[in-house]
Amino acid sequence: MEPFVQCPLIVNASGCMCDTKKALNKLHMSAAGGICTKTATLKHRPGNPSPRYWEHPDELFTINSMGLPNLGIEYYLEFYKSLGIKPISSDKHRCVSLAVMSLEESVTMLEMVFNPVTEYYKYIDAIEWNLSCPNLVGKGILAYDFQGMATWLDTISPYIIKHGSIYKQLEHGLKLPPYFEPYQFDIVAGIIAKYPFITFINTINSVPNGLEIDIETETTIIHPKNGLGGLGGKIVQPVALANVNCFYRAFRQMDLVIQIIGTGGVQSGEDIFKFVLAGADMVSVGSQLMIEGPGVFERLQAEFRAIMIQKGYANLAQVKGKLKVACVTDDVI
Ligand code: RRO
C-alpha cells in the first residue's frame, strides 16, 4: 500500500482559468485543492485592449496586461451559490478575489457578500483582496502605498468585524505584489499584525511592468501601457520564493500566525517542495495552468508526493520553513 504523504493545497492563481462559470466548473471538477475566482469589481469590466496576454514559446514566462476583465462580483458569488453549501466532507477551498478600486466599492462589495437575503457568505470560505493588480491604466499598486493600504484596512475593518460576529467569520487574505527591499517585509508584516481578521497572504502577484519585444516587427508583444505588463512563469520563481521566505521569517519573528500561499513559477513538484521549504502553507498555479490546463493539479500532487517519499518525509510540518542557509566557504580572494 502507498504510504500516506501530505501535500499542500494546490489552487489556481486568481486570473487563470477562472473568469467564467464554465472555467470555474472545470476547476471545481479538477484535482485542485481549491478555487479562486478572477478578481472581481462591483460591475462588469471589459479590461484592456488586445493583444494583452502572451506566453513565451519555451514556457519561460508569460506577460499580461489584461486590465481586470471580469463579470462583476455578483456573477462569481452566484457561481459559488450554484454549487450549494459546501459538504463537510469536502476540503475544496472556495475563495473569491476582490479588487480594491476605492474605499466605497470595497465596503459595497462586502455588504453584497453579507447580504442577508442572498446569503452569499454561506457558500464561500475566503476573500482574497487583490492589492496588487499591475495593469490598471492611471492607477498604481495599492500594496506599494503603505499609508493607503493602512487607510483601506482601517475603512473595511469595522464592516468585517461586524459581519463576522453576526453572520460568519470568513478568512480574509491579501494578494501582494513582489517586494524587493528587506525593510518592506517588516512594514507590511507590521500592518498585517494590526488587523487580526487577516488570516493569509498570497505572494506574489505578477512582477509589474515587464516588457517583451518582437524584433522582427520591432513592436511590443502586448498593446496596453506601451507594452508593459505583469510577468509570471518560471523566471519569476526566485522572486516569489524570496517573498515567501521573507514574509515567513517576518511573521515568525512577530509570533504572527498567517498562512502563506506561494505563487510564481510553479511548474513541478520540485517547485512546490521549494515553496514549502521557504515557508508556504499552500501554493497557487498561474502561468502553468494556462499552458497545461486543469490536469496540472493531479500531476503536481503526484510529483510532490514522489519527492516527499524519496526524501523520507510524510508530513508538511517536517519540511515547512525548514530552509537552511548555505554555510560559509573559504573561496574568498
Ligand atoms: O487583470 C489583470 O490585468 C491582472 C490582475 Br487583476 C492581477 O492581479 N495580476 C495580473 O497579472 N493581471
CSV table of C-alpha atoms and ligand atoms in Angstrom, one decimal:
chain,number,residue,atom,x,y,z
A,1,MET,CA,0.0,0.0,0.0
A,2,GLU,CA,1.2,3.5,-0.8
A,3,PRO,CA,2.3,5.4,2.3
A,4,PHE,CA,0.2,8.4,3.3
A,5,VAL,CA,2.1,11.6,2.3
A,6,GLN,CA,0.7,15.1,2.9
A,7,CYS,CA,0.6,17.6,0.0
A,8,PRO,CA,-0.2,21.3,0.4
A,9,LEU,CA,-3.4,22.6,-1.2
A,10,ILE,CA,-2.7,23.5,-4.8
A,11,VAL,CA,-5.1,26.0,-6.1
A,12,ASN,CA,-5.4,28.2,-9.2
A,13,ALA,CA,-3.9,31.7,-9.1
A,14,SER,CA,-6.7,34.2,-9.5
A,15,GLY,CA,-6.9,35.3,-13.1
A,16,CYS,CA,-6.1,31.9,-14.5
A,17,MET,CA,-8.9,29.9,-16.0
A,18,CYS,CA,-11.4,31.4,-13.6
A,19,ASP,CA,-13.2,34.2,-15.3
A,20,THR,CA,-16.4,32.4,-16.4
A,21,LYS,CA,-18.7,29.8,-14.8
A,22,LYS,CA,-17.6,27.3,-17.4
A,23,ALA,CA,-13.9,27.7,-16.5
A,24,LEU,CA,-14.7,27.7,-12.7
A,25,ASN,CA,-16.7,24.5,-13.1
A,26,LYS,CA,-13.7,22.9,-14.8
A,27,LEU,CA,-11.6,23.8,-11.8
A,28,HIS,CA,-14.3,22.5,-9.5
A,29,MET,CA,-14.2,19.2,-11.2
A,30,SER,CA,-10.4,19.0,-11.3
A,31,ALA,CA,-8.0,17.8,-8.6
A,32,ALA,CA,-7.3,21.4,-7.5
A,33,GLY,CA,-7.3,21.8,-3.7
A,34,GLY,CA,-9.4,25.0,-4.1
A,35,ILE,CA,-10.8,27.5,-6.4
A,36,CYS,CA,-10.2,31.3,-6.6
A,37,THR,CA,-12.2,33.5,-9.0
A,38,LYS,CA,-10.9,36.1,-11.3
A,39,THR,CA,-10.5,39.3,-9.3
A,40,ALA,CA,-14.0,40.9,-9.4
A,41,THR,CA,-15.0,44.6,-9.4
A,42,LEU,CA,-18.5,45.8,-8.5
A,43,LYS,CA,-19.6,45.9,-12.1
A,44,HIS,CA,-18.5,44.0,-15.2
A,45,ARG,CA,-15.3,45.3,-16.8
A,46,PRO,CA,-14.1,44.5,-20.4
A,47,GLY,CA,-10.5,45.1,-19.5
A,48,ASN,CA,-7.6,46.5,-21.6
A,49,PRO,CA,-7.5,46.2,-25.4
A,50,SER,CA,-5.8,43.2,-27.0
A,51,PRO,CA,-3.2,41.9,-27.6
A,52,ARG,CA,-3.0,41.7,-23.8
A,53,TYR,CA,-1.6,38.2,-23.0
A,54,TRP,CA,1.4,36.3,-24.3
A,55,GLU,CA,3.2,33.1,-23.5
A,56,HIS,CA,6.9,32.6,-24.2
A,57,PRO,CA,7.3,29.6,-26.6
A,58,ASP,CA,9.7,27.8,-24.2
A,59,GLU,CA,7.5,28.3,-21.1
A,60,LEU,CA,10.0,30.8,-19.7
A,61,PHE,CA,7.5,33.5,-18.8
A,62,THR,CA,4.1,35.0,-19.5
A,63,ILE,CA,3.3,38.7,-19.8
A,64,ASN,CA,-0.1,40.1,-19.4
A,65,SER,CA,-1.9,43.4,-19.2
A,66,MET,CA,-5.5,42.1,-19.0
A,67,GLY,CA,-6.7,45.2,-17.2
A,68,LEU,CA,-9.1,43.3,-14.8
A,69,PRO,CA,-11.7,42.0,-17.2
A,70,ASN,CA,-14.4,40.4,-15.1
A,71,LEU,CA,-18.1,39.8,-15.0
A,72,GLY,CA,-18.7,41.6,-11.7
A,73,ILE,CA,-18.8,40.3,-8.1
A,74,GLU,CA,-22.4,39.1,-8.3
A,75,TYR,CA,-21.6,36.7,-11.1
A,76,TYR,CA,-18.9,35.0,-9.1
A,77,LEU,CA,-20.9,34.9,-5.9
A,78,GLU,CA,-23.8,33.3,-7.8
A,79,PHE,CA,-21.3,30.7,-9.1
A,80,TYR,CA,-20.5,29.6,-5.6
A,81,LYS,CA,-24.1,29.7,-4.6
A,82,SER,CA,-24.9,27.4,-7.6
A,83,LEU,CA,-22.5,24.8,-6.0
A,84,GLY,CA,-24.7,24.7,-2.9
A,85,ILE,CA,-23.4,24.7,0.7
A,86,LYS,CA,-20.0,23.0,0.8
A,87,PRO,CA,-20.4,19.5,2.2
A,88,ILE,CA,-18.5,18.8,5.4
A,89,SER,CA,-16.6,16.0,3.6
A,90,SER,CA,-15.2,18.5,1.0
A,91,ASP,CA,-12.0,20.4,1.8
A,92,LYS,CA,-12.0,22.2,-1.6
A,93,HIS,CA,-11.3,25.8,-0.6
A,94,ARG,CA,-13.7,28.4,-2.1
A,95,CYS,CA,-12.2,31.8,-2.5
A,96,VAL,CA,-13.5,35.0,-4.2
A,97,SER,CA,-10.9,37.5,-5.3
A,98,LEU,CA,-11.9,41.1,-5.0
A,99,ALA,CA,-10.3,44.2,-6.4
A,100,VAL,CA,-9.7,47.3,-4.4
A,101,MET,CA,-10.8,50.1,-6.7
A,102,SER,CA,-12.0,52.5,-4.0
A,103,LEU,CA,-12.8,52.5,-0.3
A,104,GLU,CA,-16.6,52.9,-1.1
A,105,GLU,CA,-16.5,50.0,-3.6
A,106,SER,CA,-14.8,47.7,-1.1
A,107,VAL,CA,-17.5,48.4,1.5
A,108,THR,CA,-20.3,47.9,-1.0
A,109,MET,CA,-18.8,44.6,-2.1
A,110,LEU,CA,-18.5,43.4,1.5
A,111,GLU,CA,-22.2,44.3,2.0
A,112,MET,CA,-23.1,42.2,-1.0
A,113,VAL,CA,-21.2,39.2,0.3
A,114,PHE,CA,-23.1,39.5,3.6
A,115,ASN,CA,-26.5,40.4,2.1
A,116,PRO,CA,-29.0,38.7,4.5
A,117,VAL,CA,-31.3,37.8,1.6
A,118,THR,CA,-28.8,36.2,-0.9
A,119,GLU,CA,-26.6,34.9,2.0
A,120,TYR,CA,-23.6,34.5,-0.4
A,121,TYR,CA,-21.2,34.3,2.6
A,122,LYS,CA,-22.6,30.8,3.3
A,123,TYR,CA,-21.1,29.5,0.1
A,124,ILE,CA,-17.6,30.7,0.4
A,125,ASP,CA,-14.6,30.3,2.7
A,126,ALA,CA,-12.4,33.2,1.9
A,127,ILE,CA,-12.0,36.6,0.4
A,128,GLU,CA,-8.6,37.4,-1.3
A,129,TRP,CA,-8.3,41.1,-1.5
A,130,ASN,CA,-6.2,41.9,-4.6
A,131,LEU,CA,-4.0,44.9,-3.6
A,132,SER,CA,-1.5,44.3,-6.4
A,133,CYS,CA,-3.0,44.4,-9.9
A,134,PRO,CA,-0.2,46.0,-12.1
A,135,ASN,CA,-2.3,46.7,-15.2
A,136,LEU,CA,-4.7,49.4,-14.3
A,137,VAL,CA,-4.1,52.4,-16.6
A,138,GLY,CA,-3.6,55.5,-14.4
A,139,LYS,CA,-3.8,53.6,-11.1
A,140,GLY,CA,-0.8,52.4,-9.0
A,141,ILE,CA,-0.4,49.3,-6.9
A,142,LEU,CA,-2.1,49.9,-3.5
A,143,ALA,CA,0.2,47.5,-1.7
A,144,TYR,CA,3.2,49.7,-2.6
A,145,ASP,CA,1.5,52.6,-0.9
A,146,PHE,CA,1.7,51.6,2.8
A,147,GLN,CA,-0.3,54.6,4.1
A,148,GLY,CA,-3.1,53.9,1.5
A,149,MET,CA,-3.1,50.3,2.4
A,150,ALA,CA,-3.5,51.0,6.1
A,151,THR,CA,-6.3,53.6,5.4
A,152,TRP,CA,-8.1,51.0,3.3
A,153,LEU,CA,-7.7,48.3,6.1
A,154,ASP,CA,-9.0,50.9,8.7
A,155,THR,CA,-12.0,51.5,6.5
A,156,ILE,CA,-13.1,47.9,5.9
A,157,SER,CA,-12.1,46.6,9.4
A,158,PRO,CA,-15.3,47.6,11.2
A,159,TYR,CA,-17.5,46.0,8.5
A,160,ILE,CA,-15.6,42.8,8.6
A,161,ILE,CA,-15.7,42.6,12.4
A,162,LYS,CA,-19.4,43.4,12.4
A,163,HIS,CA,-20.3,40.9,9.7
A,164,GLY,CA,-18.0,38.3,11.3
A,165,SER,CA,-19.8,38.5,14.6
A,166,ILE,CA,-23.3,38.5,13.2
A,167,TYR,CA,-23.1,36.1,10.2
A,168,LYS,CA,-19.8,34.2,9.6
A,169,GLN,CA,-16.1,34.7,10.2
A,170,LEU,CA,-14.7,34.4,6.7
A,171,GLU,CA,-11.0,34.1,6.0
A,172,HIS,CA,-9.5,37.3,4.6
A,173,GLY,CA,-6.2,37.4,2.7
A,174,LEU,CA,-4.1,39.9,0.8
A,175,LYS,CA,-2.8,39.3,-2.6
A,176,LEU,CA,0.6,41.1,-2.6
A,177,PRO,CA,3.0,42.3,-5.2
A,178,PRO,CA,6.7,41.3,-5.1
A,179,TYR,CA,8.7,43.4,-2.7
A,180,PHE,CA,12.4,43.8,-3.3
A,181,GLU,CA,13.8,45.5,-0.2
A,182,PRO,CA,14.1,43.7,3.2
A,183,TYR,CA,12.6,46.7,5.2
A,184,GLN,CA,9.4,46.4,3.1
A,185,PHE,CA,8.6,42.9,4.5
A,186,ASP,CA,8.8,44.3,8.1
A,187,ILE,CA,6.5,47.2,7.3
A,188,VAL,CA,3.9,45.0,5.5
A,189,ALA,CA,4.0,42.4,8.3
A,190,GLY,CA,3.6,45.2,10.9
A,191,ILE,CA,0.5,46.5,9.1
A,192,ILE,CA,-1.0,43.0,8.8
A,193,ALA,CA,-0.4,42.4,12.6
A,194,LYS,CA,-2.8,45.2,13.4
A,195,TYR,CA,-5.8,43.5,11.7
A,196,PRO,CA,-6.4,40.1,13.2
A,197,PHE,CA,-9.1,39.3,10.6
A,198,ILE,CA,-6.2,38.8,8.0
A,199,THR,CA,-5.6,35.1,8.1
A,200,PHE,CA,-3.5,34.7,4.9
A,201,ILE,CA,-1.4,36.4,2.3
A,202,ASN,CA,-0.8,35.3,-1.3
A,203,THR,CA,2.6,36.2,-2.6
A,204,ILE,CA,3.4,37.1,-5.3
A,205,ASN,CA,1.2,38.7,-8.0
A,206,SER,CA,2.9,39.1,-11.4
A,207,VAL,CA,6.1,41.1,-11.4
A,208,PRO,CA,4.9,44.5,-12.6
A,209,ASN,CA,5.8,46.4,-15.8
A,210,GLY,CA,8.0,44.0,-17.7
A,211,LEU,CA,8.4,44.5,-21.5
A,212,GLU,CA,8.8,41.9,-24.3
A,213,ILE,CA,9.7,42.9,-27.8
A,214,ASP,CA,9.3,41.2,-31.2
A,215,ILE,CA,12.5,42.0,-33.0
A,216,GLU,CA,11.1,41.1,-36.5
A,217,THR,CA,8.4,43.7,-36.3
A,218,GLU,CA,10.2,45.9,-33.8
A,219,THR,CA,7.0,46.1,-31.8
A,220,THR,CA,5.9,45.4,-28.2
A,221,ILE,CA,4.4,42.0,-27.8
A,222,ILE,CA,1.3,43.3,-26.0
A,223,HIS,CA,-0.5,46.6,-26.6
A,224,PRO,CA,-1.7,48.3,-23.3
A,225,LYS,CA,0.6,50.7,-21.3
A,226,ASN,CA,3.1,50.9,-24.2
A,227,GLY,CA,3.7,47.2,-24.0
A,228,LEU,CA,4.3,47.0,-20.2
A,229,GLY,CA,2.7,44.0,-18.4
A,230,GLY,CA,2.9,41.7,-15.4
A,231,LEU,CA,5.4,38.9,-15.7
A,232,GLY,CA,4.6,35.4,-14.5
A,233,GLY,CA,6.0,31.9,-15.0
A,234,LYS,CA,9.4,30.3,-14.5
A,235,ILE,CA,11.5,33.5,-14.5
A,236,VAL,CA,9.7,35.0,-11.5
A,237,GLN,CA,10.1,31.9,-9.3
A,238,PRO,CA,13.2,33.2,-7.4
A,239,VAL,CA,11.4,36.4,-6.6
A,240,ALA,CA,8.4,34.5,-5.4
A,241,LEU,CA,10.5,32.2,-3.2
A,242,ALA,CA,12.2,35.2,-1.7
A,243,ASN,CA,8.9,36.9,-0.9
A,244,VAL,CA,7.5,33.7,0.7
A,245,ASN,CA,10.6,33.2,2.8
A,246,CYS,CA,11.0,36.9,3.9
A,247,PHE,CA,7.3,37.0,5.0
A,248,TYR,CA,7.7,33.6,6.7
A,249,ARG,CA,10.7,35.0,8.7
A,250,ALA,CA,9.0,38.3,9.4
A,251,PHE,CA,5.8,36.6,10.7
A,252,ARG,CA,7.8,34.2,12.8
A,253,GLN,CA,9.7,36.9,14.4
A,254,MET,CA,6.5,38.7,15.3
A,255,ASP,CA,4.8,35.5,16.5
A,256,LEU,CA,2.1,36.0,13.9
A,257,VAL,CA,0.2,33.1,12.6
A,258,ILE,CA,-0.6,34.0,8.9
A,259,GLN,CA,-0.9,31.3,6.2
A,260,ILE,CA,1.2,31.9,3.2
A,261,ILE,CA,0.1,31.0,-0.3
A,262,GLY,CA,3.2,30.8,-2.5
A,263,THR,CA,2.6,31.9,-6.2
A,264,GLY,CA,5.1,32.4,-9.0
A,265,GLY,CA,6.6,29.9,-11.5
A,266,VAL,CA,5.2,26.7,-10.0
A,267,GLN,CA,5.7,24.1,-12.8
A,268,SER,CA,6.7,20.9,-11.0
A,269,GLY,CA,6.5,19.0,-7.7
A,270,GLU,CA,10.1,20.1,-7.1
A,271,ASP,CA,9.0,23.8,-7.3
A,272,ILE,CA,6.3,23.1,-4.7
A,273,PHE,CA,8.9,21.5,-2.4
A,274,LYS,CA,11.0,24.6,-2.6
A,275,PHE,CA,7.9,26.8,-1.8
A,276,VAL,CA,7.1,24.7,1.3
A,277,LEU,CA,10.8,24.8,2.4
A,278,ALA,CA,10.6,28.6,2.1
A,279,GLY,CA,7.6,28.6,4.4
A,280,ALA,CA,4.5,28.3,2.2
A,281,ASP,CA,1.3,26.6,3.5
A,282,MET,CA,-0.3,26.3,0.1
A,283,VAL,CA,0.7,27.1,-3.5
A,284,SER,CA,-1.2,28.5,-6.4
A,285,VAL,CA,-0.5,27.9,-10.1
A,286,GLY,CA,-1.0,30.6,-12.7
A,287,SER,CA,1.0,30.5,-15.9
A,288,GLN,CA,1.4,26.7,-15.9
A,289,LEU,CA,-2.3,26.3,-15.5
A,290,MET,CA,-2.9,28.5,-18.6
A,291,ILE,CA,-0.3,26.4,-20.5
A,292,GLU,CA,-1.3,22.9,-19.4
A,293,GLY,CA,-5.0,23.1,-18.3
A,294,PRO,CA,-6.6,21.7,-15.1
A,295,GLY,CA,-4.8,18.4,-15.4
A,296,VAL,CA,-1.8,20.2,-13.9
A,297,PHE,CA,-3.1,19.8,-10.4
A,298,GLU,CA,-3.0,16.0,-10.4
A,299,ARG,CA,0.5,15.9,-12.0
A,300,LEU,CA,1.8,18.4,-9.4
A,301,GLN,CA,0.4,16.5,-6.4
A,302,ALA,CA,1.9,13.2,-7.7
A,303,GLU,CA,5.3,14.8,-8.3
A,304,PHE,CA,5.3,16.5,-4.9
A,305,ARG,CA,4.4,13.2,-3.1
A,306,ALA,CA,7.1,11.4,-5.0
A,307,ILE,CA,9.7,13.8,-3.7
A,308,MET,CA,8.5,13.6,-0.2
A,309,ILE,CA,8.7,9.7,-0.3
A,310,GLN,CA,12.1,9.9,-1.9
A,311,LYS,CA,13.3,12.1,0.9
A,312,GLY,CA,11.6,10.1,3.6
A,313,TYR,CA,9.0,12.8,4.7
A,314,ALA,CA,5.3,12.2,5.3
A,315,ASN,CA,4.1,15.5,6.9
A,316,LEU,CA,4.4,19.0,5.7
A,317,ALA,CA,5.5,20.1,9.2
A,318,GLN,CA,8.8,18.2,8.6
A,319,VAL,CA,9.5,20.5,5.6
A,320,LYS,CA,7.7,23.8,6.1
A,321,GLY,CA,10.0,26.7,6.7
A,322,LYS,CA,13.0,24.3,7.2
A,323,LEU,CA,15.1,26.0,4.6
A,324,LYS,CA,18.8,26.0,5.6
A,325,VAL,CA,21.2,28.8,4.7
A,326,ALA,CA,24.4,27.7,2.8
A,327,CYS,CA,27.5,27.5,5.0
A,328,VAL,CA,30.3,30.0,4.6
A,329,THR,CA,33.1,28.6,2.4
A,330,ASP,CA,36.7,29.9,2.2
A,331,ASP,CA,36.8,30.7,-1.5
A,332,VAL,CA,37.4,34.5,-1.0
A,333,ILE,CA,40.2,36.3,-2.7
B,1,RRO,O1,-6.3,41.6,-14.9
B,1,RRO,C1,-5.1,41.8,-14.8
B,1,RRO,O2,-4.5,42.5,-15.7
B,1,RRO,C2,-4.2,41.3,-13.8
B,1,RRO,C3,-4.6,41.3,-12.4
B,1,RRO,BR1,-6.3,41.8,-11.8
B,1,RRO,C4,-3.7,40.8,-11.5
B,1,RRO,O3,-3.9,40.8,-10.2
B,1,RRO,N1,-2.5,40.4,-11.9
B,1,RRO,C5,-2.1,40.4,-13.2
B,1,RRO,O4,-1.0,40.0,-13.6
B,1,RRO,N2,-3.0,40.8,-14.1
